[in-house]
Every structure is written in structure tokens, then in C-alpha cells.
Tab-separated table of C-alpha atoms (C1' of nucleotides) in Angstrom:
chain	number	residue	atom	x	y	z
A	1	MET	CA	3.509	-57.760	12.194
A	2	ASN	CA	6.332	-55.320	11.813
A	3	GLU	CA	6.684	-55.681	8.091
A	4	PRO	CA	4.802	-52.621	6.965
A	5	PRO	CA	6.847	-50.224	9.149
A	6	ALA	CA	10.063	-51.811	7.899
A	7	GLN	CA	9.010	-51.244	4.324
A	8	LYS	CA	7.927	-47.760	5.140
A	9	ALA	CA	11.296	-46.906	6.639
A	10	LYS	CA	13.194	-48.324	3.685
A	11	SER	CA	11.036	-46.930	0.952
A	12	PRO	CA	12.748	-44.406	-1.290
A	13	PHE	CA	9.432	-42.621	-1.704
A	14	PRO	CA	9.084	-40.311	1.266
A	15	ASP	CA	5.675	-39.250	2.428
A	16	ALA	CA	4.732	-35.682	3.205
A	17	ALA	CA	5.928	-35.786	6.807
A	18	GLN	CA	9.292	-37.184	5.812
A	19	ARG	CA	9.724	-34.550	3.156
A	20	LYS	CA	8.994	-31.846	5.632
A	21	ALA	CA	11.475	-33.369	8.039
A	22	ALA	CA	14.108	-33.544	5.329
A	23	ARG	CA	13.605	-29.928	4.526
A	24	GLU	CA	13.908	-29.050	8.175
A	25	ALA	CA	17.089	-31.076	8.439
A	26	LYS	CA	18.606	-29.122	5.560
A	27	ARG	CA	17.625	-25.873	7.150
A	28	GLU	CA	19.310	-26.898	10.360
A	29	ALA	CA	22.409	-28.034	8.540
A	30	VAL	CA	22.686	-24.580	7.030
A	31	LEU	CA	22.329	-22.974	10.442
A	32	LEU	CA	24.907	-25.240	12.011
A	33	ALA	CA	27.433	-24.623	9.262
A	34	ALA	CA	26.770	-20.910	9.472
A	35	VAL	CA	27.041	-20.630	13.239
A	36	ARG	CA	30.322	-22.489	13.269
A	37	MET	CA	31.809	-20.192	10.695
A	38	PHE	CA	30.437	-17.110	12.430
A	39	ASN	CA	32.031	-18.229	15.685
A	40	GLU	CA	35.297	-19.089	14.002
A	41	ARG	CA	35.813	-16.118	11.704
A	42	GLY	CA	33.223	-13.621	12.785
A	43	PHE	CA	29.961	-12.656	11.148
A	44	HIS	CA	31.274	-10.076	8.712
A	45	ALA	CA	34.212	-12.177	7.695
A	46	THR	CA	31.871	-15.011	6.737
A	47	SER	CA	30.110	-14.676	3.419
A	48	LEU	CA	27.100	-16.757	2.576
A	49	ASP	CA	29.111	-18.023	-0.359
A	50	ASP	CA	31.544	-19.482	2.155
A	51	VAL	CA	28.764	-21.151	4.093
A	52	ALA	CA	27.234	-22.537	0.927
A	53	LEU	CA	30.563	-23.803	-0.284
A	54	SER	CA	31.214	-25.617	2.980
A	55	LEU	CA	27.951	-27.495	2.443
A	56	GLY	CA	28.668	-28.191	-1.210
A	57	VAL	CA	25.798	-26.064	-2.475
A	58	SER	CA	25.451	-22.596	-3.943
A	59	LYS	CA	24.319	-19.382	-2.328
A	60	PRO	CA	20.785	-19.244	-3.721
A	61	THR	CA	20.143	-22.554	-2.002
A	62	ILE	CA	20.639	-20.821	1.316
A	63	TYR	CA	18.217	-18.132	0.284
A	64	HIS	CA	15.784	-20.870	-0.540
A	65	TYR	CA	15.797	-22.020	3.083
A	66	LEU	CA	16.394	-18.760	4.892
A	67	GLY	CA	15.502	-15.245	3.940
A	68	ASN	CA	18.765	-13.390	4.133
A	69	LYS	CA	21.948	-13.117	6.114
A	70	ASP	CA	20.306	-11.192	8.919
A	71	GLN	CA	17.761	-13.943	9.315
A	72	VAL	CA	20.427	-16.623	9.334
A	73	LEU	CA	22.078	-14.893	12.259
A	74	LEU	CA	18.796	-14.252	14.031
A	75	GLU	CA	17.895	-17.932	13.768
A	76	CYS	CA	21.272	-18.934	15.131
A	77	VAL	CA	21.042	-16.749	18.197
A	78	SER	CA	17.421	-17.725	18.683
A	79	ILE	CA	18.400	-21.356	18.966
A	80	GLY	CA	20.989	-20.510	21.598
A	81	LEU	CA	18.556	-18.330	23.473
A	82	ALA	CA	15.926	-21.070	23.412
A	83	GLN	CA	18.405	-23.402	25.080
A	84	LEU	CA	19.057	-20.852	27.776
A	85	GLN	CA	15.372	-20.211	28.221
A	86	GLN	CA	14.704	-23.883	28.641
A	87	ALA	CA	17.403	-24.069	31.307
A	88	ALA	CA	15.757	-21.170	33.094
A	89	GLU	CA	12.324	-22.753	33.000
A	90	GLU	CA	13.633	-26.033	34.311
A	91	ALA	CA	15.378	-24.335	37.194
A	92	ARG	CA	12.292	-22.318	37.997
A	93	ARG	CA	10.225	-25.480	38.217
A	94	LEU	CA	12.736	-27.235	40.468
A	95	PRO	CA	11.916	-27.754	44.147
A	96	GLY	CA	14.471	-27.003	46.842
A	97	ALA	CA	16.478	-24.162	48.293
A	98	GLY	CA	17.045	-21.037	46.231
A	99	ILE	CA	20.774	-21.478	46.072
A	100	ASP	CA	20.486	-24.983	44.661
A	101	ARG	CA	18.071	-23.967	41.949
A	102	LEU	CA	20.259	-21.006	41.096
A	103	ARG	CA	23.265	-23.247	40.952
A	104	THR	CA	21.582	-25.682	38.623
A	105	PHE	CA	20.647	-22.896	36.279
A	106	LEU	CA	24.099	-21.340	36.309
A	107	GLU	CA	25.826	-24.572	35.435
A	108	ARG	CA	23.520	-25.219	32.555
A	109	TYR	CA	23.853	-21.611	31.447
A	110	ALA	CA	27.632	-21.927	31.322
A	111	GLN	CA	27.422	-25.170	29.389
A	112	VAL	CA	25.188	-23.649	26.746
A	113	ASN	CA	27.628	-20.784	26.328
A	114	MET	CA	30.355	-23.256	25.468
A	115	ASP	CA	28.314	-24.753	22.653
A	116	ASP	CA	27.899	-23.604	19.064
A	117	PHE	CA	24.669	-21.671	19.314
A	118	GLY	CA	25.245	-20.362	22.820
A	119	ARG	CA	28.641	-19.039	21.849
A	120	CYS	CA	27.004	-17.222	18.994
A	121	VAL	CA	24.545	-15.543	21.358
A	122	ILE	CA	27.406	-14.126	23.377
A	123	ARG	CA	29.578	-13.132	20.480
A	124	THR	CA	26.816	-11.419	18.562
A	125	GLY	CA	26.579	-7.735	19.234
A	126	GLU	CA	23.340	-6.010	18.472
A	127	GLU	CA	24.982	-3.921	15.814
A	128	LEU	CA	25.283	-7.011	13.625
A	129	LEU	CA	21.533	-7.429	13.329
A	130	SER	CA	18.962	-5.304	11.570
A	131	PRO	CA	17.076	-3.001	13.919
A	132	ALA	CA	14.024	-5.274	13.864
A	133	SER	CA	16.027	-8.404	14.591
A	134	ALA	CA	18.083	-6.636	17.225
A	135	ALA	CA	14.880	-5.733	19.047
A	136	ARG	CA	13.762	-9.351	19.164
A	137	PHE	CA	17.234	-10.411	20.224
A	138	ARG	CA	17.272	-7.888	23.031
A	139	ALA	CA	13.827	-8.901	24.220
A	140	LYS	CA	14.781	-12.538	24.503
A	141	LYS	CA	18.020	-11.804	26.292
A	142	ARG	CA	16.036	-9.668	28.634
A	143	GLU	CA	13.810	-12.595	29.537
A	144	ILE	CA	16.803	-14.735	30.443
A	145	ASP	CA	18.188	-11.962	32.508
A	146	ASP	CA	14.880	-11.526	34.314
A	147	ALA	CA	14.760	-15.235	35.059
A	148	LEU	CA	18.235	-15.112	36.522
A	149	ARG	CA	17.327	-12.154	38.655
A	150	ALA	CA	14.160	-13.854	39.866
A	151	LEU	CA	16.135	-16.921	40.839
A	152	ILE	CA	18.536	-14.752	42.794
A	153	GLU	CA	15.733	-12.922	44.533
A	154	GLU	CA	14.060	-16.149	45.526
A	155	GLY	CA	17.342	-17.284	47.024
A	156	VAL	CA	17.698	-14.048	48.921
A	157	ALA	CA	14.134	-14.431	50.150
A	158	ASP	CA	14.729	-17.909	51.584
A	159	GLY	CA	18.055	-16.824	53.016
A	160	THR	CA	20.251	-19.180	51.012
A	161	VAL	CA	21.723	-16.538	48.713
A	162	ALA	CA	23.660	-13.466	49.828
A	163	ALA	CA	23.211	-10.551	47.439
A	164	PRO	CA	23.263	-6.898	48.439
A	165	ASP	CA	22.198	-5.996	44.900
A	166	ALA	CA	20.436	-8.618	42.780
A	167	ARG	CA	20.878	-6.715	39.549
A	168	LEU	CA	24.597	-6.369	39.987
A	169	LEU	CA	25.004	-9.964	41.057
A	170	ALA	CA	23.093	-11.061	37.975
A	171	PHE	CA	25.422	-9.095	35.699
A	172	THR	CA	28.475	-10.375	37.498
A	173	LEU	CA	27.448	-14.006	37.291
A	174	ALA	CA	26.326	-13.682	33.710
A	175	GLY	CA	29.592	-12.038	32.734
A	176	ALA	CA	31.706	-14.714	34.343
A	177	LEU	CA	29.711	-17.476	32.677
A	178	ASN	CA	29.455	-15.784	29.293
A	179	TRP	CA	33.169	-15.481	28.953
A	180	PRO	CA	33.800	-19.148	28.140
A	181	ALA	CA	32.204	-18.327	24.792
A	182	ARG	CA	35.530	-16.625	24.079
A	183	TRP	CA	38.071	-18.853	25.763
A	184	PHE	CA	36.712	-22.341	26.187
A	185	ASP	CA	38.264	-24.921	23.913
A	186	PRO	CA	36.327	-28.197	23.704
A	187	ALA	CA	39.532	-29.888	22.610
A	188	GLY	CA	41.249	-28.778	25.804
A	189	PRO	CA	41.737	-30.805	28.985
A	190	MET	CA	38.469	-29.879	30.705
A	191	SER	CA	34.999	-31.019	29.803
A	192	ARG	CA	32.229	-28.480	29.563
A	193	GLU	CA	30.621	-29.958	32.636
A	194	ASP	CA	33.775	-29.760	34.726
A	195	ALA	CA	34.539	-26.235	33.648
A	196	ALA	CA	30.980	-25.113	34.350
A	197	ARG	CA	30.934	-26.698	37.771
A	198	ALA	CA	34.308	-25.298	38.750
A	199	MET	CA	33.349	-21.786	37.687
A	200	VAL	CA	30.081	-21.875	39.559
A	201	ASP	CA	31.912	-23.135	42.640
A	202	VAL	CA	34.250	-20.187	42.562
A	203	LEU	CA	31.379	-17.765	42.201
A	204	LEU	CA	29.473	-19.402	44.990
A	205	GLN	CA	32.349	-19.533	47.460
A	206	GLY	CA	34.238	-16.417	46.481
A	207	PHE	CA	38.010	-16.267	46.331
A	208	ALA	CA	38.472	-15.144	49.937
A	209	PRO	CA	39.206	-18.194	52.084
A	210	ARG	CA	36.302	-19.408	54.196
A	211	PRO	CA	37.042	-20.267	57.778
B	1	MET	CA	60.617	38.437	34.653
B	2	ASN	CA	57.722	36.420	33.350
B	3	GLU	CA	57.153	38.454	30.267
B	4	PRO	CA	58.920	36.247	27.774
B	5	PRO	CA	56.945	33.148	28.774
B	6	ALA	CA	53.687	35.097	28.641
B	7	GLN	CA	54.499	36.238	25.127
B	8	LYS	CA	55.545	32.767	24.226
B	9	ALA	CA	52.236	31.276	25.369
B	10	LYS	CA	50.218	33.888	23.520
B	11	SER	CA	52.197	33.928	20.354
B	12	PRO	CA	50.349	32.661	17.294
B	13	PHE	CA	53.622	31.311	15.944
B	14	PRO	CA	54.096	27.888	17.484
B	15	ASP	CA	57.563	26.472	17.842
B	16	ALA	CA	58.562	22.999	16.832
B	17	ALA	CA	57.588	21.381	20.123
B	18	GLN	CA	54.167	22.958	20.061
B	19	ARG	CA	53.568	21.864	16.519
B	20	LYS	CA	54.456	18.334	17.399
B	21	ALA	CA	52.103	18.454	20.379
B	22	ALA	CA	49.309	19.808	18.197
B	23	ARG	CA	49.797	17.007	15.760
B	24	GLU	CA	49.691	14.484	18.571
B	25	ALA	CA	46.507	16.061	19.905
B	26	LYS	CA	44.848	15.677	16.519
B	27	ARG	CA	45.902	12.096	16.302
B	28	GLU	CA	44.380	11.422	19.674
B	29	ALA	CA	41.198	13.222	18.764
B	30	VAL	CA	40.843	10.924	15.779
B	31	LEU	CA	41.336	7.878	17.979
B	32	LEU	CA	38.833	9.067	20.548
B	33	ALA	CA	36.197	9.812	17.943
B	34	ALA	CA	36.853	6.453	16.313
B	35	VAL	CA	36.736	4.402	19.486
B	36	ARG	CA	33.465	5.962	20.524
B	37	MET	CA	31.859	5.176	17.214
B	38	PHE	CA	33.285	1.654	17.205
B	39	ASN	CA	31.825	1.054	20.654
B	40	GLU	CA	28.501	2.563	19.726
B	41	ARG	CA	27.873	1.070	16.299
B	42	GLY	CA	30.480	-1.599	15.946
B	43	PHE	CA	33.672	-1.611	13.913
B	44	HIS	CA	32.254	-2.725	10.592
B	45	ALA	CA	29.279	-0.434	10.826
B	46	THR	CA	31.607	2.538	11.260
B	47	SER	CA	33.239	3.858	8.118
B	48	LEU	CA	36.221	6.137	8.274
B	49	ASP	CA	34.105	8.644	6.379
B	50	ASP	CA	31.778	8.656	9.391
B	51	VAL	CA	34.639	9.236	11.782
B	52	ALA	CA	36.049	11.990	9.615
B	53	LEU	CA	32.671	13.648	9.287
B	54	SER	CA	32.168	13.644	13.041
B	55	LEU	CA	35.394	15.605	13.349
B	56	GLY	CA	34.517	17.947	10.513
B	57	VAL	CA	37.331	16.741	8.278
B	58	SER	CA	37.624	14.410	5.311
B	59	LYS	CA	38.793	10.837	5.132
B	60	PRO	CA	42.285	11.466	3.735
B	61	THR	CA	43.000	13.542	6.802
B	62	ILE	CA	42.640	10.415	8.888
B	63	TYR	CA	45.010	8.597	6.590
B	64	HIS	CA	47.404	11.451	7.109
B	65	TYR	CA	47.530	10.685	10.834
B	66	LEU	CA	47.002	6.952	10.860
B	67	GLY	CA	47.851	4.337	8.304
B	68	ASN	CA	44.586	2.562	7.706
B	69	LYS	CA	41.485	1.314	9.448
B	70	ASP	CA	43.212	-1.703	10.898
B	71	GLN	CA	45.802	0.544	12.468
B	72	VAL	CA	43.154	2.851	13.880
B	73	LEU	CA	41.618	-0.094	15.673
B	74	LEU	CA	44.958	-1.463	16.784
B	75	GLU	CA	45.878	1.902	18.295
B	76	CYS	CA	42.554	2.081	20.100
B	77	VAL	CA	42.894	-1.313	21.720
B	78	SER	CA	46.542	-0.654	22.474
B	79	ILE	CA	45.598	2.385	24.511
B	80	GLY	CA	43.115	0.345	26.516
B	81	LEU	CA	45.593	-2.447	26.995
B	82	ALA	CA	48.241	0.013	28.163
B	83	GLN	CA	45.847	1.219	30.853
B	84	LEU	CA	45.289	-2.339	32.005
B	85	GLN	CA	48.964	-3.063	31.935
B	86	GLN	CA	49.682	-0.042	34.051
B	87	ALA	CA	47.094	-1.204	36.576
B	88	ALA	CA	48.775	-4.589	36.674
B	89	GLU	CA	52.222	-3.116	37.226
B	90	GLU	CA	50.986	-0.896	40.016
B	91	ALA	CA	49.342	-3.804	41.788
B	92	ARG	CA	52.444	-5.923	41.390
B	93	ARG	CA	54.545	-3.222	43.031
B	94	LEU	CA	52.124	-2.814	45.931
B	95	PRO	CA	53.095	-4.128	49.373
B	96	GLY	CA	50.652	-6.117	51.498
B	97	ALA	CA	48.671	-9.335	51.457
B	98	GLY	CA	48.006	-11.081	48.161
B	99	ILE	CA	44.271	-10.650	48.383
B	100	ASP	CA	44.524	-6.896	48.824
B	101	ARG	CA	46.832	-6.448	45.883
B	102	LEU	CA	44.576	-8.640	43.766
B	103	ARG	CA	41.591	-6.660	44.838
B	104	THR	CA	43.199	-3.369	43.931
B	105	PHE	CA	44.026	-4.659	40.486
B	106	LEU	CA	40.573	-6.085	39.892
B	107	GLU	CA	38.832	-2.845	40.762
B	108	ARG	CA	41.029	-0.865	38.456
B	109	TYR	CA	40.627	-3.485	35.764
B	110	ALA	CA	36.867	-3.188	35.949
B	111	GLN	CA	37.014	0.577	35.812
B	112	VAL	CA	39.138	0.556	32.690
B	113	ASN	CA	36.650	-1.782	31.034
B	114	MET	CA	33.913	0.761	31.583
B	115	ASP	CA	35.854	3.448	29.764
B	116	ASP	CA	36.128	4.185	26.056
B	117	PHE	CA	39.358	2.403	25.228
B	118	GLY	CA	38.910	-0.439	27.667
B	119	ARG	CA	35.459	-1.172	26.310
B	120	CYS	CA	36.972	-1.368	22.873
B	121	VAL	CA	39.511	-3.954	24.038
B	122	ILE	CA	36.707	-6.186	25.230
B	123	ARG	CA	34.421	-5.697	22.294
B	124	THR	CA	37.094	-6.238	19.696
B	125	GLY	CA	37.317	-9.782	18.491
B	126	GLU	CA	40.525	-10.876	16.870
B	127	GLU	CA	38.751	-11.464	13.596
B	128	LEU	CA	38.402	-7.691	13.181
B	129	LEU	CA	42.131	-7.134	12.987
B	130	SER	CA	44.616	-8.108	10.327
B	131	PRO	CA	46.578	-11.238	11.198
B	132	ALA	CA	49.636	-9.188	12.129
B	133	SER	CA	47.682	-6.815	14.358
B	134	ALA	CA	45.733	-9.676	15.889
B	135	ALA	CA	48.983	-11.301	16.913
B	136	ARG	CA	50.139	-8.172	18.713
B	137	PHE	CA	46.722	-7.795	20.295
B	138	ARG	CA	46.767	-11.364	21.530
B	139	ALA	CA	50.271	-11.013	22.925
B	140	LYS	CA	49.359	-7.971	24.976
B	141	LYS	CA	46.177	-9.528	26.305
B	142	ARG	CA	48.228	-12.502	27.241
B	143	GLU	CA	50.509	-10.350	29.362
B	144	ILE	CA	47.577	-8.938	31.297
B	145	ASP	CA	46.243	-12.389	31.825
B	146	ASP	CA	49.602	-13.609	33.062
B	147	ALA	CA	49.793	-10.724	35.486
B	148	LEU	CA	46.370	-11.577	36.840
B	149	ARG	CA	47.328	-15.181	37.232
B	150	ALA	CA	50.563	-14.248	39.000
B	151	LEU	CA	48.656	-12.060	41.429
B	152	ILE	CA	46.307	-14.927	42.154
B	153	GLU	CA	49.158	-17.340	42.694
B	154	GLU	CA	50.897	-14.973	45.057
B	155	GLY	CA	47.689	-14.751	47.045
B	156	VAL	CA	47.384	-18.504	47.143
B	157	ALA	CA	50.997	-18.721	48.283
B	158	ASP	CA	50.487	-16.385	51.219
B	159	GLY	CA	47.187	-18.070	52.076
B	160	THR	CA	44.946	-15.051	51.561
B	161	VAL	CA	43.375	-16.276	48.324
B	162	ALA	CA	41.452	-19.513	47.878
B	163	ALA	CA	41.775	-20.902	44.378
B	164	PRO	CA	41.726	-24.588	43.486
B	165	ASP	CA	42.655	-23.648	39.920
B	166	ALA	CA	44.365	-20.322	39.276
B	167	ARG	CA	43.775	-20.430	35.537
B	168	LEU	CA	40.068	-20.980	35.893
B	169	LEU	CA	39.741	-18.345	38.588
B	170	ALA	CA	41.535	-15.881	36.351
B	171	PHE	CA	39.110	-16.529	33.502
B	172	THR	CA	36.143	-16.313	35.808
B	173	LEU	CA	37.189	-13.016	37.350
B	174	ALA	CA	38.174	-11.560	34.007
B	175	GLY	CA	34.855	-12.557	32.491
B	176	ALA	CA	32.830	-11.022	35.269
B	177	LEU	CA	34.793	-7.771	35.071
B	178	ASN	CA	34.898	-7.618	31.284
B	179	TRP	CA	31.165	-7.758	30.980
B	180	PRO	CA	30.541	-4.170	32.078
B	181	ALA	CA	31.995	-3.250	28.684
B	182	ARG	CA	28.634	-4.438	27.373
B	183	TRP	CA	26.179	-3.339	30.018
B	184	PHE	CA	27.582	-0.471	32.019
B	185	ASP	CA	25.962	2.882	31.333
B	186	PRO	CA	27.914	5.862	32.664
B	187	ALA	CA	24.677	7.841	32.647
B	188	GLY	CA	23.090	5.290	34.973
B	189	PRO	CA	22.733	5.519	38.743
B	190	MET	CA	26.056	3.917	39.663
B	191	SER	CA	29.495	5.404	39.299
B	192	ARG	CA	32.246	3.328	37.757
B	193	GLU	CA	33.985	3.161	41.103
B	194	ASP	CA	30.909	1.946	42.949
B	195	ALA	CA	30.081	-0.631	40.339
B	196	ALA	CA	33.651	-1.913	40.268
B	197	ARG	CA	33.838	-2.171	44.033
B	198	ALA	CA	30.488	-3.916	44.339
B	199	MET	CA	31.380	-6.459	41.670
B	200	VAL	CA	34.718	-7.256	43.221
B	201	ASP	CA	33.026	-7.658	46.604
B	202	VAL	CA	30.652	-10.221	45.205
B	203	LEU	CA	33.501	-12.129	43.600
B	204	LEU	CA	35.522	-12.032	46.768
B	205	GLN	CA	32.749	-13.146	49.102
B	206	GLY	CA	30.780	-15.432	46.818
B	207	PHE	CA	27.002	-15.509	46.754
B	208	ALA	CA	26.674	-18.233	49.373
B	209	PRO	CA	26.068	-16.608	52.774
B	210	ARG	CA	29.057	-16.561	55.077
B	211	PRO	CA	28.440	-17.543	58.703
C	1	DG	C1'	1.579	-38.157	-18.800
C	2	DA	C1'	0.800	-33.063	-18.048
C	3	DA	C1'	0.971	-29.353	-15.028
C	4	DA	C1'	2.505	-27.377	-10.931
C	5	DA	C1'	5.697	-26.906	-7.280
C	6	DA	C1'	10.247	-27.539	-5.099
C	7	DA	C1'	15.130	-27.480	-5.332
C	8	DT	C1'	18.965	-26.006	-7.270
C	9	DC	C1'	22.272	-23.751	-10.480
C	10	DT	C1'	24.866	-19.972	-13.277
C	11	DA	C1'	25.489	-15.521	-13.953
C	12	DC	C1'	24.392	-11.319	-13.089
C	13	DT	C1'	23.501	-6.267	-10.503
C	14	DC	C1'	24.426	-2.980	-7.317
C	15	DA	C1'	25.903	-0.449	-3.138
C	16	DC	C1'	29.180	0.428	-0.047
C	17	DG	C1'	33.369	1.637	1.758
C	18	DA	C1'	38.532	1.156	1.977
C	19	DG	C1'	42.161	3.163	0.119
C	20	DT	C1'	44.572	6.505	-3.464
C	21	DA	C1'	45.938	10.026	-7.065
C	22	DT	C1'	46.370	14.503	-7.353
C	23	DA	C1'	45.546	19.378	-6.469
C	24	DT	C1'	45.751	23.336	-3.257
C	25	DT	C1'	47.155	26.162	0.314
C	26	DG	C1'	50.168	27.892	3.612
C	27	DC	C1'	53.935	27.847	6.776
C	28	DA	C1'	59.101	26.939	7.422
C	29	DT	C1'	63.796	27.001	6.229
C	30	DT	C1'	67.527	28.667	3.415
D	1	DA	C1'	62.269	34.724	-3.303
D	2	DA	C1'	62.569	29.867	-3.787
D	3	DT	C1'	62.015	25.313	-2.292
D	4	DG	C1'	60.062	22.008	0.335
D	5	DC	C1'	57.176	19.873	3.660
D	6	DA	C1'	52.660	19.643	6.334
D	7	DA	C1'	47.829	19.611	6.141
D	8	DT	C1'	43.831	19.195	3.876
D	9	DA	C1'	40.401	18.636	0.115
D	10	DT	C1'	37.964	16.599	-4.127
D	11	DA	C1'	37.114	13.023	-6.772
D	12	DC	C1'	38.272	8.972	-8.196
D	13	DT	C1'	39.259	3.223	-8.384
D	14	DC	C1'	38.290	-1.146	-7.261
D	15	DG	C1'	37.187	-5.372	-4.650
D	16	DT	C1'	33.840	-7.682	-2.155
D	17	DG	C1'	29.782	-9.634	-1.025
D	18	DA	C1'	24.637	-9.320	-0.433
D	19	DG	C1'	20.898	-10.221	-2.864
D	20	DT	C1'	18.273	-11.456	-7.497
D	21	DA	C1'	16.789	-12.954	-12.264
D	22	DG	C1'	15.979	-16.545	-14.809
D	23	DA	C1'	17.024	-21.159	-16.442
D	24	DT	C1'	17.107	-26.090	-15.379
D	25	DT	C1'	16.135	-30.276	-13.231
D	26	DT	C1'	13.635	-33.166	-10.256
D	27	DT	C1'	9.624	-34.424	-7.641
D	28	DT	C1'	4.731	-34.328	-6.548
D	29	DT	C1'	0.127	-34.156	-7.735
D	30	DC	C1'	-3.815	-34.717	-10.525
DNA sequence: GAAAAAATCTACTCACGAGTATATTGCATT
DNA sequence: AATGCAATATACTCGTGAGTAGATTTTTTC
């Protein structure tokens, strides 16, 4: 009864769907290799020859899967931004007090910023992208920022969040939780989850002692 | 009685000290023009020809005052770092409770990061500098970070600062107060001082309501 | 099995921008 | 007056790396 699927899985003759998936996998491998090198050495210090070499292929192969260097970077940051956006949507859908939903989002936000694609979002200045790509980049970041601000305002509305100025609080929180993109070392003593939770705790409680 | 000085000031024949000062002024003008363009367009997108043109001179003139592009950048970040270091020393010398000294430092820190040279410190990744310059850059940043951590620990010691983990608090505060280098607009509605104070307030109090 | 399409390579072009060789002018010191 | 140094310019070199042309091989489709 399960023979045909077994054969199908083993067959060296992929069908159309499998071929498409394989192509997609290669595309993603290129993006992953690229984003790691961008994060490590910086965008300008990474040539597409380097990226190709690290994958054991040649530069035109990259151009076969992605248009040009600008597009490689745009795809990388778009993946990171999609992760953040998903975190925002999940938090927005959550029931409960404003502060708890905000907290959930912030922790996830910090975690993404410690990962390959999230780090790239933070480290990528707009000047690295073409004007057209920079505009799309800015628009997406704007959406995340709006979501954060909305979450804050909902918390203020239900009285669980204290914020004299939602905009400023949003920038402050974002800044604190973006910074791990620069300093966090996954090989260090703390896990992403622990670091994220500890940072959000500090931001929530403040560094003045509570009675 | 004041005739000789008056003549001296008016004289079109500068003495040695004045010539040295003029040279220094030119050097600084180059650095200011450079740092502004670096902040605006990014380091790689700014050629020294651009900087020279904006000052109405030619590229070799810049090389006459500064060694090369790497050194231009190193000087720029060094100026910003010196401002931060000064803020740290002043706070360390201050009398009073740990939390107040920390607060003073943090506000000044934020203000510097909204200014030309401070912004450049934040926006400059180590990959932009030569290995030798990057090492010096890292060492100086390290000193600032140590000073911040010391201030925090002194506050914890005298019971005015609550910090389960001084290292993590330092990163969190630094991140929040670095971020204005990316978003703050001096032409906007808020002054640097107001923005700095408001951000530090949020960090001090936390966004959970206090009873 | 032939034709078309996909995947990949080698070997180029071309622009840009850092850094330099060298000339010119003028002030400074003797 | 002669020599030398400071300041500046013009006009180059030269490396690097993005992007491309065109050939080659493999796979798919008919």
C-alpha cells in the first residue's frame, strides 16, 4: 500500500514539483551563504565571487538564480523582515493584556535580530541598496515599526503599558533589541531565548529599583 | 596700550602659531565635511573626490592633510569616541548616588550619538576600517563600554540601580541610546536634549506602570 | 532521437575610485 | 637673491569587482 510513494521518493527522476523545489533550495542556499558573508565581512567587502566560491560554483551561477548583487541583498533583508512581520501579526492576534502581547512580540523581535537574516536587516543601511530597493526596504521596516507602535498604544489604552510618548518608546525598545545584531554571539554562554527574555525584562522593569 | 595686539590681529602676515592653527582648521574642515557625507551616503558611497569637491578643493589636498581614506574615517570615529570618553570621565568624577551619575552619563551619551561624529561611531562597522584601525577602534569602544559597566556596578553596589546582569544591562542601554544615530532628525520637533532625557526616563522607569 | 530549455562554466569588458607622480606657485628663512 | 618648504592642481596608474557574452553540458520534452 505504501510501495508507490516509496518508489517515488527514491526515484532519481524528479517530477516537475521536485525540480522546482530543488531550484528553490539552491536559491535559498545562495541567500544563506551570502547573508552570512555579508554579516561577517560587510556587504561591500563581500564579492559575489566569494559567495560563489564558498558554494563551490562560479559567479554566473548566482546570476542565474538571482538578478544582481542588489537583489541578493534585498532578498536577504526581505526574509528577515518577513520573520519580523510574522512575529508582529502573531502578537496582534494574541488575546490578553496589552503588556503581555507587547512582551511576546519584543522577545520574538530580539530573537530574530540575533539570527542570520534578522542581523542583516539591522546591519544593512539604506545606502547599500539601489534607490528602488531602498524604498521597498524602508516601506517594510515602516510596517514593523507601525505594528510595534500599535501594540504599545493598545497597552496604553488598557492601562498595562506606561508610555508618555509611544513613538519614542518604540524607537527606544527597537534600538535596544536591534543592538544584539552587533554584539550577540551564538557561541557565547547565553542562548538567544535567554538573552531576549533578559533584555525585555530590563526594558519592562527599568533599571531604577522598584519598591 | 592695545595697539600692538590690534595690529597683530589685523596683520595679513600670520606668525607661526597662526599658521599652525590655520592648518589645523583646514584639517578639521575636511573631517567635518567627510563625516557628514559618510553619515548621509555611507562610507563606500562617498569618494574622496566628492569630499574634496564639496570643499572646493581637489583630492590631493585631502591627502596633504590626512594620510588616506582609512585614516579619514579613523579620525572621524576617534573624535566621536573622545566625546563619549569625556562624558564617561565626567560622570565618573561626579559625586552622588550611582543612579544619578549613570543617568548623567547616559543622557550625554545619547546626545553625542545624535551629533555628526557620534553618529559616525555608531554607523561605522569594523569591516570598513583596515585591520590596524579596526583594532584601535575596538579598543576605544571597549573603554567606553567598561566605563558604562563600572557606572552600573557602582549603582548596584550603593543600591540605587537594579541590574541582575550588568553586562546585559550595559548592552541594552547602549543599544537603545545608539539607535538615534539612525533615526534622530535634528530638524524634527524634538531637541537632542529632550529626546535624550525622554529616552533615559523610559529606560530608568521601564514601560510597566509603577504603582 | 531531435529540439528546446536549464544549468553551468571560462573568459572577458568596463567603470569607478583610491592613491600617486609631477608641476606650479608663493611664502619663509638665510 | 637663493633655497627650501607648504599648499595646491592636473593628469595619470592600477586593482577590484560587478556584470555579460558565448560556449558547453545536461536534462526535459515531444
